[in-house]
PDB file of N, CA and C in Angstrom:
ATOM      1  N   MET K   1       6.007  23.498 -11.282  1.00  0.00           N
ATOM      2  CA  MET K   1       6.794  22.294 -11.219  1.00  0.00           C
ATOM      3  C   MET K   1       7.309  22.036  -9.796  1.00  0.00           C
ATOM      4  N   SER K   2       7.762  23.068  -9.218  1.00  0.00           N
ATOM      5  CA  SER K   2       8.249  22.931  -7.880  1.00  0.00           C
ATOM      6  C   SER K   2       7.167  22.473  -6.832  1.00  0.00           C
ATOM      7  N   THR K   3       6.072  22.922  -7.022  1.00  0.00           N
ATOM      8  CA  THR K   3       4.946  22.555  -6.177  1.00  0.00           C
ATOM      9  C   THR K   3       4.585  21.125  -6.383  1.00  0.00           C
ATOM     10  N   LEU K   4       4.642  20.589  -7.623  1.00  0.00           N
ATOM     11  CA  LEU K   4       4.259  19.213  -7.914  1.00  0.00           C
ATOM     12  C   LEU K   4       5.371  18.294  -7.239  1.00  0.00           C
ATOM     13  N   LEU K   5       6.665  18.724  -7.437  1.00  0.00           N
ATOM     14  CA  LEU K   5       7.776  17.983  -6.785  1.00  0.00           C
ATOM     15  C   LEU K   5       7.682  17.962  -5.274  1.00  0.00           C
ATOM     16  N   ASN K   6       7.285  19.048  -4.640  1.00  0.00           N
ATOM     17  CA  ASN K   6       7.135  19.074  -3.248  1.00  0.00           C
ATOM     18  C   ASN K   6       5.994  18.216  -2.787  1.00  0.00           C
ATOM     19  N   TRP K   7       4.920  18.155  -3.551  1.00  0.00           N
ATOM     20  CA  TRP K   7       3.787  17.286  -3.255  1.00  0.00           C
ATOM     21  C   TRP K   7       4.065  15.850  -3.316  1.00  0.00           C
ATOM     22  N   LEU K   8       4.797  15.537  -4.374  1.00  0.00           N
ATOM     23  CA  LEU K   8       5.236  14.113  -4.571  1.00  0.00           C
ATOM     24  C   LEU K   8       6.228  13.708  -3.387  1.00  0.00           C
ATOM     25  N   HIS K   9       7.081  14.627  -3.080  1.00  0.00           N
ATOM     26  CA  HIS K   9       8.053  14.320  -1.955  1.00  0.00           C
ATOM     27  C   HIS K   9       7.284  14.046  -0.722  1.00  0.00           C
ATOM     28  N   GLN K  10       6.294  14.866  -0.379  1.00  0.00           N
ATOM     29  CA  GLN K  10       5.524  14.738   0.839  1.00  0.00           C
ATOM     30  C   GLN K  10       4.679  13.404   0.771  1.00  0.00           C
ATOM     31  N   LEU K  11       4.221  13.087  -0.361  1.00  0.00           N
ATOM     32  CA  LEU K  11       3.344  11.975  -0.504  1.00  0.00           C
ATOM     33  C   LEU K  11       4.244  10.687  -0.264  1.00  0.00           C
ATOM     34  N   TYR K  12       5.500  10.711  -0.893  1.00  0.00           N
ATOM     35  CA  TYR K  12       6.345   9.511  -0.739  1.00  0.00           C
ATOM     36  C   TYR K  12       6.771   9.430   0.758  1.00  0.00           C
ATOM     37  N   ALA K  13       7.041  10.513   1.442  1.00  0.00           N
ATOM     38  CA  ALA K  13       7.470  10.500   2.777  1.00  0.00           C
ATOM     39  C   ALA K  13       6.393   9.957   3.666  1.00  0.00           C
ATOM     40  N   VAL K  14       5.135  10.292   3.452  1.00  0.00           N
ATOM     41  CA  VAL K  14       4.048   9.706   4.230  1.00  0.00           C
ATOM     42  C   VAL K  14       3.958   8.210   3.944  1.00  0.00           C
ATOM     43  N   LEU K  15       3.929   7.814   2.771  1.00  0.00           N
ATOM     44  CA  LEU K  15       3.719   6.459   2.436  1.00  0.00           C
ATOM     45  C   LEU K  15       4.873   5.552   2.893  1.00  0.00           C
ATOM     46  N   ALA K  16       6.132   6.130   2.927  1.00  0.00           N
ATOM     47  CA  ALA K  16       7.290   5.367   3.428  1.00  0.00           C
ATOM     48  C   ALA K  16       7.219   5.256   4.901  1.00  0.00           C
ATOM     49  N   LEU K  17       6.729   6.233   5.519  1.00  0.00           N
ATOM     50  CA  LEU K  17       6.743   6.160   6.995  1.00  0.00           C
ATOM     51  C   LEU K  17       5.677   5.325   7.566  1.00  0.00           C
ATOM     52  N   VAL K  18       4.501   5.210   6.897  1.00  0.00           N
ATOM     53  CA  VAL K  18       3.401   4.430   7.215  1.00  0.00           C
ATOM     54  C   VAL K  18       3.119   3.296   6.120  1.00  0.00           C
ATOM     55  N   PRO K  19       3.966   2.275   6.012  1.00  0.00           N
ATOM     56  CA  PRO K  19       3.922   1.385   4.976  1.00  0.00           C
ATOM     57  C   PRO K  19       2.609   0.627   4.790  1.00  0.00           C
ATOM     58  N   PHE K  20       1.844   0.445   5.872  1.00  0.00           N
ATOM     59  CA  PHE K  20       0.658  -0.430   5.803  1.00  0.00           C
ATOM     60  C   PHE K  20      -0.373   0.478   4.978  1.00  0.00           C
ATOM     61  N   VAL K  21      -0.245   1.762   4.985  1.00  0.00           N
ATOM     62  CA  VAL K  21      -1.256   2.595   4.238  1.00  0.00           C
ATOM     63  C   VAL K  21      -0.949   2.380   2.772  1.00  0.00           C
ATOM     64  N   ALA K  22       0.393   2.365   2.375  1.00  0.00           N
ATOM     65  CA  ALA K  22       0.752   2.066   0.973  1.00  0.00           C
ATOM     66  C   ALA K  22       0.307   0.763   0.491  1.00  0.00           C
ATOM     67  N   PHE K  23       0.453  -0.241   1.403  1.00  0.00           N
ATOM     68  CA  PHE K  23      -0.072  -1.655   1.089  1.00  0.00           C
ATOM     69  C   PHE K  23      -1.500  -1.645   0.791  1.00  0.00           C
ATOM     70  N   PHE K  24      -2.345  -1.074   1.614  1.00  0.00           N
ATOM     71  CA  PHE K  24      -3.791  -1.063   1.338  1.00  0.00           C
ATOM     72  C   PHE K  24      -4.134  -0.239   0.228  1.00  0.00           C
ATOM     73  N   ILE K  25      -3.526   0.813   0.003  1.00  0.00           N
ATOM     74  CA  ILE K  25      -3.913   1.612  -1.239  1.00  0.00           C
ATOM     75  C   ILE K  25      -3.582   0.901  -2.439  1.00  0.00           C
ATOM     76  N   THR K  26      -2.443   0.251  -2.519  1.00  0.00           N
ATOM     77  CA  THR K  26      -1.973  -0.450  -3.770  1.00  0.00           C
ATOM     78  C   THR K  26      -2.921  -1.767  -3.940  1.00  0.00           C
ATOM     79  N   TRP K  27      -3.287  -2.391  -2.751  1.00  0.00           N
ATOM     80  CA  TRP K  27      -3.999  -3.475  -2.866  1.00  0.00           C
ATOM     81  C   TRP K  27      -5.334  -3.250  -3.481  1.00  0.00           C
ATOM     82  N   PHE K  28      -6.077  -2.160  -3.122  1.00  0.00           N
ATOM     83  CA  PHE K  28      -7.345  -1.825  -3.619  1.00  0.00           C
ATOM     84  C   PHE K  28      -7.281  -1.383  -5.035  1.00  0.00           C
ATOM     85  N   ILE K  29      -6.168  -0.665  -5.432  1.00  0.00           N
ATOM     86  CA  ILE K  29      -5.943  -0.329  -6.810  1.00  0.00           C
ATOM     87  C   ILE K  29      -5.794  -1.567  -7.765  1.00  0.00           C
ATOM     88  N   ALA K  30      -4.874  -2.441  -7.142  1.00  0.00           N
ATOM     89  CA  ALA K  30      -4.608  -3.661  -7.970  1.00  0.00           C
ATOM     90  C   ALA K  30      -5.800  -4.544  -8.012  1.00  0.00           C
ATOM     91  N   TYR K  31      -6.594  -4.640  -7.014  1.00  0.00           N
ATOM     92  CA  TYR K  31      -7.743  -5.514  -6.991  1.00  0.00           C
ATOM     93  C   TYR K  31      -8.776  -4.935  -7.971  1.00  0.00           C
ATOM     94  N   ARG K  32      -8.930  -3.616  -8.079  1.00  0.00           N
ATOM     95  CA  ARG K  32      -9.792  -3.039  -8.979  1.00  0.00           C
ATOM     96  C   ARG K  32      -9.554  -3.334 -10.358  1.00  0.00           C
ATOM     97  N   PHE K  33      -8.246  -3.430 -10.683  1.00  0.00           N
ATOM     98  CA  PHE K  33      -7.896  -3.765 -12.071  1.00  0.00           C
ATOM     99  C   PHE K  33      -7.827  -5.263 -12.413  1.00  0.00           C
ATOM    100  N   THR K  34      -7.423  -6.104 -11.458  1.00  0.00           N
ATOM    101  CA  THR K  34      -7.342  -7.479 -11.749  1.00  0.00           C
ATOM    102  C   THR K  34      -8.420  -8.443 -11.247  1.00  0.00           C
ATOM    103  N   ARG K  35      -9.129  -8.001 -10.151  1.00  0.00           N
ATOM    104  CA  ARG K  35     -10.175  -8.815  -9.634  1.00  0.00           C
ATOM    105  C   ARG K  35      -9.684 -10.183  -9.102  1.00  0.00           C
ATOM    106  N   ASP K  36      -8.422 -10.135  -8.689  1.00  0.00           N
ATOM    107  CA  ASP K  36      -7.780 -11.360  -8.232  1.00  0.00           C
ATOM    108  C   ASP K  36      -7.082 -10.967  -6.860  1.00  0.00           C
ATOM    109  N   LYS K  37      -7.511 -11.640  -5.765  1.00  0.00           N
ATOM    110  CA  LYS K  37      -6.978 -11.196  -4.463  1.00  0.00           C
ATOM    111  C   LYS K  37      -5.586 -11.672  -4.281  1.00  0.00           C
ATOM    112  N   ARG K  38      -5.136 -12.767  -4.817  1.00  0.00           N
ATOM    113  CA  ARG K  38      -3.800 -13.214  -4.660  1.00  0.00           C
ATOM    114  C   ARG K  38      -2.834 -12.384  -5.430  1.00  0.00           C
ATOM    115  N   ARG K  39      -3.183 -12.147  -6.631  1.00  0.00           N
ATOM    116  CA  ARG K  39      -2.358 -11.196  -7.459  1.00  0.00           C
ATOM    117  C   ARG K  39      -2.290  -9.840  -6.904  1.00  0.00           C
ATOM    118  N   SER K  40      -3.319  -9.241  -6.377  1.00  0.00           N
ATOM    119  CA  SER K  40      -3.323  -7.940  -5.762  1.00  0.00           C
ATOM    120  C   SER K  40      -2.414  -7.906  -4.619  1.00  0.00           C
ATOM    121  N   THR K  41      -2.423  -9.015  -3.756  1.00  0.00           N
ATOM    122  CA  THR K  41      -1.571  -9.029  -2.604  1.00  0.00           C
ATOM    123  C   THR K  41      -0.184  -9.030  -2.997  1.00  0.00           C
ATOM    124  N   HIS K  42       0.195  -9.853  -4.056  1.00  0.00           N
ATOM    125  CA  HIS K  42       1.623  -9.863  -4.626  1.00  0.00           C
ATOM    126  C   HIS K  42       2.055  -8.497  -5.095  1.00  0.00           C
ATOM    127  N   TYR K  43       1.265  -7.869  -5.890  1.00  0.00           N
ATOM    128  CA  TYR K  43       1.570  -6.546  -6.414  1.00  0.00           C
ATOM    129  C   TYR K  43       1.805  -5.596  -5.205  1.00  0.00           C
ATOM    130  N   SER K  44       0.906  -5.667  -4.198  1.00  0.00           N
ATOM    131  CA  SER K  44       0.978  -4.651  -3.069  1.00  0.00           C
ATOM    132  C   SER K  44       2.264  -5.050  -2.290  1.00  0.00           C
ATOM    133  N   MET K  45       2.599  -6.252  -2.152  1.00  0.00           N
ATOM    134  CA  MET K  45       3.841  -6.511  -1.424  1.00  0.00           C
ATOM    135  C   MET K  45       5.114  -6.053  -2.152  1.00  0.00           C
ATOM    136  N   ASP K  46       5.110  -6.122  -3.491  1.00  0.00           N
ATOM    137  CA  ASP K  46       6.255  -5.611  -4.244  1.00  0.00           C
ATOM    138  C   ASP K  46       6.483  -4.088  -4.160  1.00  0.00           C
ATOM    139  N   ILE K  47       5.224  -3.420  -4.341  1.00  0.00           N
ATOM    140  CA  ILE K  47       5.261  -1.974  -4.258  1.00  0.00           C
ATOM    141  C   ILE K  47       5.626  -1.461  -2.895  1.00  0.00           C
ATOM    142  N   THR K  48       5.092  -2.087  -1.841  1.00  0.00           N
ATOM    143  CA  THR K  48       5.411  -1.676  -0.433  1.00  0.00           C
ATOM    144  C   THR K  48       6.883  -1.902  -0.208  1.00  0.00           C
ATOM    145  N   THR K  49       7.491  -2.986  -0.770  1.00  0.00           N
ATOM    146  CA  THR K  49       8.923  -3.239  -0.581  1.00  0.00           C
ATOM    147  C   THR K  49       9.690  -2.113  -1.104  1.00  0.00           C
ATOM    148  N   LEU K  50       9.253  -1.421  -2.251  1.00  0.00           N
ATOM    149  CA  LEU K  50      10.010  -0.340  -2.745  1.00  0.00           C
ATOM    150  C   LEU K  50       9.951   0.822  -1.740  1.00  0.00           C
ATOM    151  N   PHE K  51       8.830   1.066  -1.125  1.00  0.00           N
ATOM    152  CA  PHE K  51       8.727   2.126  -0.169  1.00  0.00           C
ATOM    153  C   PHE K  51       9.584   1.853   1.076  1.00  0.00           C
ATOM    154  N   LEU K  52       9.598   0.556   1.439  1.00  0.00           N
ATOM    155  CA  LEU K  52      10.438   0.227   2.599  1.00  0.00           C
ATOM    156  C   LEU K  52      11.957   0.276   2.263  1.00  0.00           C
ATOM    157  N   ILE K  53      12.320  -0.075   1.081  1.00  0.00           N
ATOM    158  CA  ILE K  53      13.764   0.089   0.687  1.00  0.00           C
ATOM    159  C   ILE K  53      14.128   1.532   0.698  1.00  0.00           C
ATOM    160  N   GLY K  54      13.207   2.399   0.187  1.00  0.00           N
ATOM    161  CA  GLY K  54      13.476   3.884   0.146  1.00  0.00           C
ATOM    162  C   GLY K  54      13.684   4.433   1.496  1.00  0.00           C
ATOM    163  N   SER K  55      12.843   4.015   2.511  1.00  0.00           N
ATOM    164  CA  SER K  55      12.807   4.567   3.744  1.00  0.00           C
ATOM    165  C   SER K  55      14.031   4.100   4.582  1.00  0.00           C
ATOM    166  N   VAL K  56      14.484   2.818   4.342  1.00  0.00           N
ATOM    167  CA  VAL K  56      15.741   2.266   4.958  1.00  0.00           C
ATOM    168  C   VAL K  56      16.928   2.963   4.381  1.00  0.00           C
ATOM    169  N   ALA K  57      16.893   3.188   3.152  1.00  0.00           N
ATOM    170  CA  ALA K  57      18.065   3.889   2.429  1.00  0.00           C
ATOM    171  C   ALA K  57      18.144   5.384   3.015  1.00  0.00           C
ATOM    172  N   TYR K  58      17.055   5.967   3.204  1.00  0.00           N
ATOM    173  CA  TYR K  58      17.121   7.280   3.738  1.00  0.00           C
ATOM    174  C   TYR K  58      17.672   7.334   5.167  1.00  0.00           C
ATOM    175  N   MET K  59      17.178   6.384   5.920  1.00  0.00           N
ATOM    176  CA  MET K  59      17.660   6.302   7.337  1.00  0.00           C
ATOM    177  C   MET K  59      19.220   6.003   7.384  1.00  0.00           C
ATOM    178  N   GLY K  60      19.620   5.155   6.487  1.00  0.00           N
ATOM    179  CA  GLY K  60      21.026   4.788   6.450  1.00  0.00           C
ATOM    180  C   GLY K  60      21.835   5.878   6.027  1.00  0.00           C
ATOM    181  N   ARG K  61      21.384   6.727   5.071  1.00  0.00           N
ATOM    182  CA  ARG K  61      22.093   7.975   4.659  1.00  0.00           C
ATOM    183  C   ARG K  61      22.206   8.902   5.715  1.00  0.00           C
ATOM    184  N   ASN K  62      21.294   9.021   6.535  1.00  0.00           N
ATOM    185  CA  ASN K  62      21.247   9.978   7.667  1.00  0.00           C
ATOM    186  C   ASN K  62      22.119   9.389   8.874  1.00  0.00           C
ATOM    187  N   ILE K  63      22.114   8.161   9.021  1.00  0.00           N
ATOM    188  CA  ILE K  63      22.854   7.606  10.201  1.00  0.00           C
ATOM    189  C   ILE K  63      24.249   7.476   9.765  1.00  0.00           C
ATOM    190  N   PHE K  64      24.647   6.887   8.641  1.00  0.00           N
ATOM    191  CA  PHE K  64      25.974   6.582   8.221  1.00  0.00           C
ATOM    192  C   PHE K  64      26.680   7.656   7.330  1.00  0.00           C
ATOM    193  N   GLY K  65      25.853   8.498   6.757  1.00  0.00           N
ATOM    194  CA  GLY K  65      26.425   9.567   5.938  1.00  0.00           C
ATOM    195  C   GLY K  65      26.747   9.112   4.538  1.00  0.00           C
ATOM    196  N   SER K  66      26.324   7.938   4.116  1.00  0.00           N
ATOM    197  CA  SER K  66      26.630   7.387   2.731  1.00  0.00           C
ATOM    198  C   SER K  66      25.436   6.920   2.136  1.00  0.00           C
ATOM    199  N   GLY K  67      25.420   7.078   0.863  1.00  0.00           N
ATOM    200  CA  GLY K  67      24.206   6.561  -0.028  1.00  0.00           C
ATOM    201  C   GLY K  67      24.484   5.210  -0.568  1.00  0.00           C
ATOM    202  N   MET K  68      25.474   4.534  -0.108  1.00  0.00           N
ATOM    203  CA  MET K  68      25.838   3.146  -0.569  1.00  0.00           C
ATOM    204  C   MET K  68      24.778   2.152  -0.156  1.00  0.00           C
ATOM    205  N   LEU K  69      24.147   2.340   0.977  1.00  0.00           N
ATOM    206  CA  LEU K  69      23.211   1.397   1.468  1.00  0.00           C
ATOM    207  C   LEU K  69      21.990   1.168   0.601  1.00  0.00           C
ATOM    208  N   LEU K  70      21.545   2.232  -0.188  1.00  0.00           N
ATOM    209  CA  LEU K  70      20.560   2.062  -1.201  1.00  0.00           C
ATOM    210  C   LEU K  70      20.896   1.055  -2.235  1.00  0.00           C
ATOM    211  N   TRP K  71      22.109   1.215  -2.805  1.00  0.00           N
ATOM    212  CA  TRP K  71      22.539   0.285  -3.802  1.00  0.00           C
ATOM    213  C   TRP K  71      22.697  -1.110  -3.273  1.00  0.00           C
ATOM    214  N   THR K  72      23.166  -1.233  -2.046  1.00  0.00           N
ATOM    215  CA  THR K  72      23.291  -2.593  -1.494  1.00  0.00           C
ATOM    216  C   THR K  72      21.973  -3.271  -1.274  1.00  0.00           C
ATOM    217  N   LEU K  73      21.025  -2.537  -0.867  1.00  0.00           N
ATOM    218  CA  LEU K  73      19.704  -3.103  -0.695  1.00  0.00           C
ATOM    219  C   LEU K  73      19.021  -3.416  -1.952  1.00  0.00           C
ATOM    220  N   LEU K  74      19.227  -2.679  -3.024  1.00  0.00           N
ATOM    221  CA  LEU K  74      18.689  -2.880  -4.260  1.00  0.00           C
ATOM    222  C   LEU K  74      19.297  -4.185  -4.904  1.00  0.00           C
ATOM    223  N   CYS K  75      20.602  -4.249  -4.856  1.00  0.00           N
ATOM    224  CA  CYS K  75      21.283  -5.413  -5.349  1.00  0.00           C
ATOM    225  C   CYS K  75      20.972  -6.714  -4.695  1.00  0.00           C
ATOM    226  N   CYS K  76      20.851  -6.625  -3.347  1.00  0.00           N
ATOM    227  CA  CYS K  76      20.457  -7.869  -2.591  1.00  0.00           C
ATOM    228  C   CYS K  76      19.000  -8.188  -2.891  1.00  0.00           C
ATOM    229  N   SER K  77      18.185  -7.312  -2.989  1.00  0.00           N
ATOM    230  CA  SER K  77      16.665  -7.614  -3.218  1.00  0.00           C
ATOM    231  C   SER K  77      16.625  -8.209  -4.639  1.00  0.00           C
ATOM    232  N   PHE K  78      17.265  -7.689  -5.688  1.00  0.00           N
ATOM    233  CA  PHE K  78      17.156  -8.291  -6.937  1.00  0.00           C
ATOM    234  C   PHE K  78      17.821  -9.628  -6.997  1.00  0.00           C
ATOM    235  N   TRP K  79      18.883  -9.799  -6.368  1.00  0.00           N
ATOM    236  CA  TRP K  79      19.585 -11.053  -6.293  1.00  0.00           C
ATOM    237  C   TRP K  79      18.720 -12.147  -5.661  1.00  0.00           C
ATOM    238  N   TRP K  80      17.959 -11.747  -4.557  1.00  0.00           N
ATOM    239  CA  TRP K  80      17.096 -12.626  -3.783  1.00  0.00           C
ATOM    240  C   TRP K  80      15.950 -13.032  -4.659  1.00  0.00           C
ATOM    241  N   ARG K  81      15.409 -12.008  -5.371  1.00  0.00           N
ATOM    242  CA  ARG K  81      14.161 -12.197  -6.279  1.00  0.00           C
ATOM    243  C   ARG K  81      14.542 -13.145  -7.438  1.00  0.00           C
ATOM    244  N   LEU K  82      15.722 -13.115  -7.975  1.00  0.00           N
ATOM    245  CA  LEU K  82      16.067 -13.945  -9.061  1.00  0.00           C
ATOM    246  C   LEU K  82      16.324 -15.344  -8.583  1.00  0.00           C
ATOM    247  N   GLY K  83      16.702 -15.460  -7.371  1.00  0.00           N
ATOM    248  CA  GLY K  83      16.909 -16.901  -6.816  1.00  0.00           C
ATOM    249  C   GLY K  83      15.646 -17.597  -6.494  1.00  0.00           C
ATOM    250  N   ARG K  84      14.509 -16.938  -6.483  1.00  0.00           N
ATOM    251  CA  ARG K  84      13.224 -17.631  -6.106  1.00  0.00           C
ATOM    252  C   ARG K  84      12.659 -18.450  -7.256  1.00  0.00           C
TER     253      ARG K  84
END
């Protein structure tokens, strides 16, 4: 179990540090299932946003020493998404 968690942690770290890789991977997976380029692009943008929010929250926790930035980013992103 510990090995699996370490592997997932490393995978998330790589995808969060190199977000365009996460975008292309999710785009190809979404396109394979939907066969719609526009829909695949939207799914990929949403999933890449989660990786970016996670990496910004991690950096904010290291710089400011507080985990509050994660919740602020999540609340702002959901509020912005509802307003669209």
